[in-house]
Amino acid sequence: MYDFLTESGNFASMNRYGTILIVDDNTSILTAMRYLLEETFEQVLTTTQPEDILKIMAQQPIDLVLLDMNFTLGVNSGQEGLFWLRTIRKQHPQTPVVLLTAYADVSLAVRGLKNGAADFITKPWDNDELVRKLRDVLDLRDEIVSLDEMEKGHIRRAIDHCHGNLTQAAELLGITRQTLYNKMRRL
């Protein structure tokens, strides 16, 4: 990514990231995030309704979701955020989700990470740290290949190496021919 100096002497990004979806029940948070992130992302989408997440994601590609952990007034267990995290991960496993919470509960953050969150941010946040974390998540996403993708590539190379002979390819991979067939069906 290339940076250049603006007239004020600050660095500005020439290459902005794609689309971020921010989900929080507090409209003030959404406004603050929109102003903060409009320089980093090409498009900043916001919603106060977590029920709209999948509909929005079906309408256009989302590169990152910033998800609040609590949506019901007076509830701060984080269960709502964990539910929506699992829902997003099930429907859009390649889309990173960063959790946003006002309660810096380490055990909740760990549960979120175990459920597939890419990172978490506590409110109130430090603007520079928030932008850095979101950029890091997106940069790492582009560098890391999923295990499924690695396996698919490995199987294809083995089959090519064996000139399409599946029995030889299975032997080369150290699996049975039936296991190779099953894996190929998932390709």
PDB file of C-alpha atoms in Angstrom:
ATOM      1  CA  MET A   1       0.000   0.000   0.000  1.00  0.00           C
ATOM      2  CA  TYR A   2       1.298   3.445  -0.895  1.00  0.00           C
ATOM      3  CA  ASP A   3       1.062   6.479   1.332  1.00  0.00           C
ATOM      4  CA  PHE A   4       1.471  10.141   0.535  1.00  0.00           C
ATOM      5  CA  LEU A   5       1.593  13.286   2.658  1.00  0.00           C
ATOM      6  CA  THR A   6      -1.484  15.483   2.726  1.00  0.00           C
ATOM      7  CA  GLU A   7      -1.278  19.277   2.954  1.00  0.00           C
ATOM      8  CA  SER A   8      -1.486  19.014   6.730  1.00  0.00           C
ATOM      9  CA  GLY A   9       1.553  16.728   6.759  1.00  0.00           C
ATOM     10  CA  ASN A  10      -0.420  13.606   7.720  1.00  0.00           C
ATOM     11  CA  PHE A  11      -0.144  10.375   5.812  1.00  0.00           C
ATOM     12  CA  ALA A  12      -3.160   9.500   3.704  1.00  0.00           C
ATOM     13  CA  SER A  13      -3.792   6.191   2.043  1.00  0.00           C
ATOM     14  CA  MET A  14      -3.949   6.027  -1.727  1.00  0.00           C
ATOM     15  CA  ASN A  15      -5.382   2.521  -1.596  1.00  0.00           C
ATOM     16  CA  ARG A  16      -8.477   2.340   0.524  1.00  0.00           C
ATOM     17  CA  TYR A  17      -9.977  -0.894   1.732  1.00  0.00           C
ATOM     18  CA  GLY A  18     -13.322  -2.124   0.384  1.00  0.00           C
ATOM     19  CA  THR A  19     -16.610  -2.130   2.275  1.00  0.00           C
ATOM     20  CA  ILE A  20     -17.095  -2.329   6.023  1.00  0.00           C
ATOM     21  CA  LEU A  21     -20.437  -3.036   7.684  1.00  0.00           C
ATOM     22  CA  ILE A  22     -20.776  -1.637  11.208  1.00  0.00           C
ATOM     23  CA  VAL A  23     -23.565  -3.050  13.380  1.00  0.00           C
ATOM     24  CA  ASP A  24     -24.364  -1.249  16.636  1.00  0.00           C
ATOM     25  CA  ASP A  25     -27.620  -0.242  18.313  1.00  0.00           C
ATOM     26  CA  ASN A  26     -26.192   3.180  19.249  1.00  0.00           C
ATOM     27  CA  THR A  27     -26.557   5.672  16.381  1.00  0.00           C
ATOM     28  CA  SER A  28     -23.904   7.947  17.925  1.00  0.00           C
ATOM     29  CA  ILE A  29     -21.381   5.106  17.717  1.00  0.00           C
ATOM     30  CA  LEU A  30     -22.342   4.509  14.079  1.00  0.00           C
ATOM     31  CA  THR A  31     -21.912   8.206  13.238  1.00  0.00           C
ATOM     32  CA  ALA A  32     -18.527   8.397  14.946  1.00  0.00           C
ATOM     33  CA  MET A  33     -17.349   5.218  13.217  1.00  0.00           C
ATOM     34  CA  ARG A  34     -18.556   6.439   9.828  1.00  0.00           C
ATOM     35  CA  TYR A  35     -16.549   9.676  10.148  1.00  0.00           C
ATOM     36  CA  LEU A  36     -13.497   7.830  11.434  1.00  0.00           C
ATOM     37  CA  LEU A  37     -13.491   5.072   8.809  1.00  0.00           C
ATOM     38  CA  GLU A  38     -14.568   6.900   5.652  1.00  0.00           C
ATOM     39  CA  GLU A  39     -10.920   7.709   4.915  1.00  0.00           C
ATOM     40  CA  THR A  40      -9.879   4.061   5.295  1.00  0.00           C
ATOM     41  CA  PHE A  41     -12.748   2.298   3.519  1.00  0.00           C
ATOM     42  CA  GLU A  42     -14.282   2.924   0.115  1.00  0.00           C
ATOM     43  CA  GLN A  43     -17.722   2.356   1.593  1.00  0.00           C
ATOM     44  CA  VAL A  44     -18.944   2.442   5.207  1.00  0.00           C
ATOM     45  CA  LEU A  45     -22.340   0.819   5.754  1.00  0.00           C
ATOM     46  CA  THR A  46     -24.114   0.952   9.091  1.00  0.00           C
ATOM     47  CA  THR A  47     -27.169  -0.599  10.684  1.00  0.00           C
ATOM     48  CA  THR A  48     -28.708  -0.606  14.136  1.00  0.00           C
ATOM     49  CA  GLN A  49     -30.555  -3.844  13.387  1.00  0.00           C
ATOM     50  CA  PRO A  50     -28.515  -7.062  13.500  1.00  0.00           C
ATOM     51  CA  GLU A  51     -31.401  -8.795  11.715  1.00  0.00           C
ATOM     52  CA  ASP A  52     -30.392  -6.827   8.584  1.00  0.00           C
ATOM     53  CA  ILE A  53     -26.826  -8.172   8.463  1.00  0.00           C
ATOM     54  CA  LEU A  54     -27.445 -11.157   6.175  1.00  0.00           C
ATOM     55  CA  LYS A  55     -29.743  -9.155   3.902  1.00  0.00           C
ATOM     56  CA  ILE A  56     -27.086  -6.458   3.476  1.00  0.00           C
ATOM     57  CA  MET A  57     -24.390  -9.073   2.894  1.00  0.00           C
ATOM     58  CA  ALA A  58     -26.565 -10.752   0.247  1.00  0.00           C
ATOM     59  CA  GLN A  59     -26.992  -7.454  -1.610  1.00  0.00           C
ATOM     60  CA  GLN A  60     -23.290  -6.610  -1.937  1.00  0.00           C
ATOM     61  CA  PRO A  61     -19.846  -7.871  -1.001  1.00  0.00           C
ATOM     62  CA  ILE A  62     -18.724  -6.920   2.505  1.00  0.00           C
ATOM     63  CA  ASP A  63     -15.006  -7.050   3.269  1.00  0.00           C
ATOM     64  CA  LEU A  64     -15.282  -6.743   7.061  1.00  0.00           C
ATOM     65  CA  VAL A  65     -18.008  -6.628   9.715  1.00  0.00           C
ATOM     66  CA  LEU A  66     -17.558  -4.602  12.911  1.00  0.00           C
ATOM     67  CA  LEU A  67     -20.152  -6.102  15.258  1.00  0.00           C
ATOM     68  CA  ASP A  68     -21.370  -4.846  18.625  1.00  0.00           C
ATOM     69  CA  MET A  69     -21.806  -7.557  21.258  1.00  0.00           C
ATOM     70  CA  ASN A  70     -25.038  -6.291  22.862  1.00  0.00           C
ATOM     71  CA  PHE A  71     -28.234  -4.984  21.266  1.00  0.00           C
ATOM     72  CA  THR A  72     -30.839  -5.184  24.036  1.00  0.00           C
ATOM     73  CA  LEU A  73     -30.941  -2.330  26.549  1.00  0.00           C
ATOM     74  CA  GLY A  74     -29.601  -3.444  29.919  1.00  0.00           C
ATOM     75  CA  VAL A  75     -28.145  -6.698  28.585  1.00  0.00           C
ATOM     76  CA  ASN A  76     -24.368  -6.956  28.569  1.00  0.00           C
ATOM     77  CA  SER A  77     -23.725 -10.708  28.377  1.00  0.00           C
ATOM     78  CA  GLY A  78     -22.489 -10.567  24.778  1.00  0.00           C
ATOM     79  CA  GLN A  79     -24.689 -13.530  23.813  1.00  0.00           C
ATOM     80  CA  GLU A  80     -26.423 -11.545  21.064  1.00  0.00           C
ATOM     81  CA  GLY A  81     -23.098 -10.662  19.484  1.00  0.00           C
ATOM     82  CA  LEU A  82     -21.893 -14.266  19.713  1.00  0.00           C
ATOM     83  CA  PHE A  83     -25.131 -15.428  18.058  1.00  0.00           C
ATOM     84  CA  TRP A  84     -24.700 -12.997  15.166  1.00  0.00           C
ATOM     85  CA  LEU A  85     -21.004 -13.829  14.885  1.00  0.00           C
ATOM     86  CA  ARG A  86     -21.835 -17.537  14.457  1.00  0.00           C
ATOM     87  CA  THR A  87     -24.590 -16.657  11.965  1.00  0.00           C
ATOM     88  CA  ILE A  88     -22.269 -14.513   9.843  1.00  0.00           C
ATOM     89  CA  ARG A  89     -19.465 -17.102   9.976  1.00  0.00           C
ATOM     90  CA  LYS A  90     -21.884 -19.842   8.865  1.00  0.00           C
ATOM     91  CA  GLN A  91     -23.189 -17.861   5.866  1.00  0.00           C
ATOM     92  CA  HIS A  92     -20.000 -15.932   4.992  1.00  0.00           C
ATOM     93  CA  PRO A  93     -17.024 -17.848   6.405  1.00  0.00           C
ATOM     94  CA  GLN A  94     -14.459 -15.775   4.487  1.00  0.00           C
ATOM     95  CA  THR A  95     -15.695 -12.421   5.849  1.00  0.00           C
ATOM     96  CA  PRO A  96     -13.762 -11.355   8.940  1.00  0.00           C
ATOM     97  CA  VAL A  97     -15.772 -10.143  11.936  1.00  0.00           C
ATOM     98  CA  VAL A  98     -14.323  -7.820  14.571  1.00  0.00           C
ATOM     99  CA  LEU A  99     -16.276  -7.616  17.824  1.00  0.00           C
ATOM    100  CA  LEU A 100     -17.005  -4.293  19.513  1.00  0.00           C
ATOM    101  CA  THR A 101     -17.923  -4.197  23.188  1.00  0.00           C
ATOM    102  CA  ALA A 102     -18.222  -1.677  25.986  1.00  0.00           C
ATOM    103  CA  TYR A 103     -17.361  -4.385  28.468  1.00  0.00           C
ATOM    104  CA  ALA A 104     -13.703  -5.402  28.386  1.00  0.00           C
ATOM    105  CA  ASP A 105     -14.498  -8.912  29.525  1.00  0.00           C
ATOM    106  CA  VAL A 106     -11.533 -11.116  28.633  1.00  0.00           C
ATOM    107  CA  SER A 107     -13.509 -14.368  28.816  1.00  0.00           C
ATOM    108  CA  LEU A 108     -16.136 -12.925  26.435  1.00  0.00           C
ATOM    109  CA  ALA A 109     -13.406 -11.844  24.012  1.00  0.00           C
ATOM    110  CA  VAL A 110     -11.865 -15.319  24.148  1.00  0.00           C
ATOM    111  CA  ARG A 111     -15.257 -16.919  23.449  1.00  0.00           C
ATOM    112  CA  GLY A 112     -15.662 -14.558  20.503  1.00  0.00           C
ATOM    113  CA  LEU A 113     -12.245 -15.487  19.124  1.00  0.00           C
ATOM    114  CA  LYS A 114     -13.015 -19.190  19.581  1.00  0.00           C
ATOM    115  CA  ASN A 115     -16.243 -18.655  17.632  1.00  0.00           C
ATOM    116  CA  GLY A 116     -14.330 -17.197  14.711  1.00  0.00           C
ATOM    117  CA  ALA A 117     -13.947 -13.477  15.422  1.00  0.00           C
ATOM    118  CA  ALA A 118     -10.851 -11.986  13.835  1.00  0.00           C
ATOM    119  CA  ASP A 119     -10.275  -9.560  16.730  1.00  0.00           C
ATOM    120  CA  PHE A 120     -12.121  -7.455  19.281  1.00  0.00           C
ATOM    121  CA  ILE A 121     -12.180  -3.771  20.213  1.00  0.00           C
ATOM    122  CA  THR A 122     -13.419  -2.232  23.449  1.00  0.00           C
ATOM    123  CA  LYS A 123     -15.392   0.986  23.814  1.00  0.00           C
ATOM    124  CA  PRO A 124     -14.226   3.649  24.210  1.00  0.00           C
ATOM    125  CA  TRP A 125     -11.652   2.983  21.516  1.00  0.00           C
ATOM    126  CA  ASP A 126      -8.464   4.689  20.450  1.00  0.00           C
ATOM    127  CA  ASN A 127      -9.007   5.874  16.853  1.00  0.00           C
ATOM    128  CA  ASP A 128      -5.513   5.005  15.610  1.00  0.00           C
ATOM    129  CA  GLU A 129      -5.575   1.577  17.244  1.00  0.00           C
ATOM    130  CA  LEU A 130      -9.033   0.808  15.842  1.00  0.00           C
ATOM    131  CA  VAL A 131      -7.991   1.681  12.281  1.00  0.00           C
ATOM    132  CA  ARG A 132      -4.739  -0.289  12.674  1.00  0.00           C
ATOM    133  CA  LYS A 133      -6.576  -3.378  13.939  1.00  0.00           C
ATOM    134  CA  LEU A 134      -9.103  -3.272  11.093  1.00  0.00           C
ATOM    135  CA  ARG A 135      -6.336  -2.865   8.500  1.00  0.00           C
ATOM    136  CA  ASP A 136      -4.347  -5.701  10.095  1.00  0.00           C
ATOM    137  CA  VAL A 137      -7.358  -8.022   9.952  1.00  0.00           C
ATOM    138  CA  LEU A 138      -7.882  -7.305   6.255  1.00  0.00           C
ATOM    139  CA  ASP A 139      -4.185  -7.517   5.413  1.00  0.00           C
ATOM    140  CA  LEU A 140      -3.863 -10.875   7.201  1.00  0.00           C
ATOM    141  CA  ARG A 141      -6.967 -12.196   5.466  1.00  0.00           C
ATOM    142  CA  ASP A 142      -5.266 -11.661   2.124  1.00  0.00           C
ATOM    143  CA  GLU A 143      -2.079 -13.429   3.271  1.00  0.00           C
ATOM    144  CA  ILE A 144      -3.575 -16.528   4.900  1.00  0.00           C
ATOM    145  CA  VAL A 145      -4.985 -19.370   2.826  1.00  0.00           C
ATOM    146  CA  SER A 146      -7.645 -21.533   4.440  1.00  0.00           C
ATOM    147  CA  LEU A 147      -6.923 -25.200   5.150  1.00  0.00           C
ATOM    148  CA  ASP A 148      -9.654 -26.203   2.691  1.00  0.00           C
ATOM    149  CA  GLU A 149      -7.964 -24.185  -0.068  1.00  0.00           C
ATOM    150  CA  MET A 150      -4.590 -25.712   0.763  1.00  0.00           C
ATOM    151  CA  GLU A 151      -6.072 -29.219   0.662  1.00  0.00           C
ATOM    152  CA  LYS A 152      -7.810 -28.562  -2.671  1.00  0.00           C
ATOM    153  CA  GLY A 153      -4.563 -27.329  -4.208  1.00  0.00           C
ATOM    154  CA  HIS A 154      -2.614 -30.274  -2.822  1.00  0.00           C
ATOM    155  CA  ILE A 155      -5.142 -32.785  -4.200  1.00  0.00           C
ATOM    156  CA  ARG A 156      -5.160 -31.124  -7.628  1.00  0.00           C
ATOM    157  CA  ARG A 157      -1.350 -31.168  -7.778  1.00  0.00           C
ATOM    158  CA  ALA A 158      -1.253 -34.855  -6.780  1.00  0.00           C
ATOM    159  CA  ILE A 159      -3.813 -35.788  -9.458  1.00  0.00           C
ATOM    160  CA  ASP A 160      -1.928 -33.744 -12.076  1.00  0.00           C
ATOM    161  CA  HIS A 161       1.356 -35.341 -11.010  1.00  0.00           C
ATOM    162  CA  CYS A 162      -0.194 -38.782 -11.478  1.00  0.00           C
ATOM    163  CA  HIS A 163      -1.688 -37.780 -14.864  1.00  0.00           C
ATOM    164  CA  GLY A 164      -5.239 -38.330 -13.627  1.00  0.00           C
ATOM    165  CA  ASN A 165      -4.638 -41.802 -12.158  1.00  0.00           C
ATOM    166  CA  LEU A 166      -6.702 -41.577  -8.961  1.00  0.00           C
ATOM    167  CA  THR A 167      -5.317 -44.782  -7.466  1.00  0.00           C
ATOM    168  CA  GLN A 168      -1.763 -43.435  -7.734  1.00  0.00           C
ATOM    169  CA  ALA A 169      -2.844 -40.000  -6.493  1.00  0.00           C
ATOM    170  CA  ALA A 170      -4.510 -41.561  -3.429  1.00  0.00           C
ATOM    171  CA  GLU A 171      -1.352 -43.545  -2.692  1.00  0.00           C
ATOM    172  CA  LEU A 172       0.783 -40.437  -3.119  1.00  0.00           C
ATOM    173  CA  LEU A 173      -1.480 -38.549  -0.696  1.00  0.00           C
ATOM    174  CA  GLY A 174      -1.466 -41.442   1.786  1.00  0.00           C
ATOM    175  CA  ILE A 175      -5.243 -41.888   1.698  1.00  0.00           C
ATOM    176  CA  THR A 176      -7.617 -44.482   0.296  1.00  0.00           C
ATOM    177  CA  ARG A 177      -9.127 -44.093  -3.148  1.00  0.00           C
ATOM    178  CA  GLN A 178     -12.588 -43.751  -1.535  1.00  0.00           C
ATOM    179  CA  THR A 179     -11.348 -40.924   0.740  1.00  0.00           C
ATOM    180  CA  LEU A 180      -9.930 -39.186  -2.338  1.00  0.00           C
ATOM    181  CA  TYR A 181     -13.295 -39.533  -4.103  1.00  0.00           C
ATOM    182  CA  ASN A 182     -15.058 -38.047  -1.071  1.00  0.00           C
ATOM    183  CA  LYS A 183     -12.629 -35.128  -0.928  1.00  0.00           C
ATOM    184  CA  MET A 184     -12.974 -34.510  -4.673  1.00  0.00           C
ATOM    185  CA  ARG A 185     -16.757 -34.238  -4.306  1.00  0.00           C
ATOM    186  CA  ARG A 186     -16.195 -31.283  -1.950  1.00  0.00           C
ATOM    187  CA  LEU A 187     -13.914 -29.565  -4.488  1.00  0.00           C
TER     188      LEU A 187
END
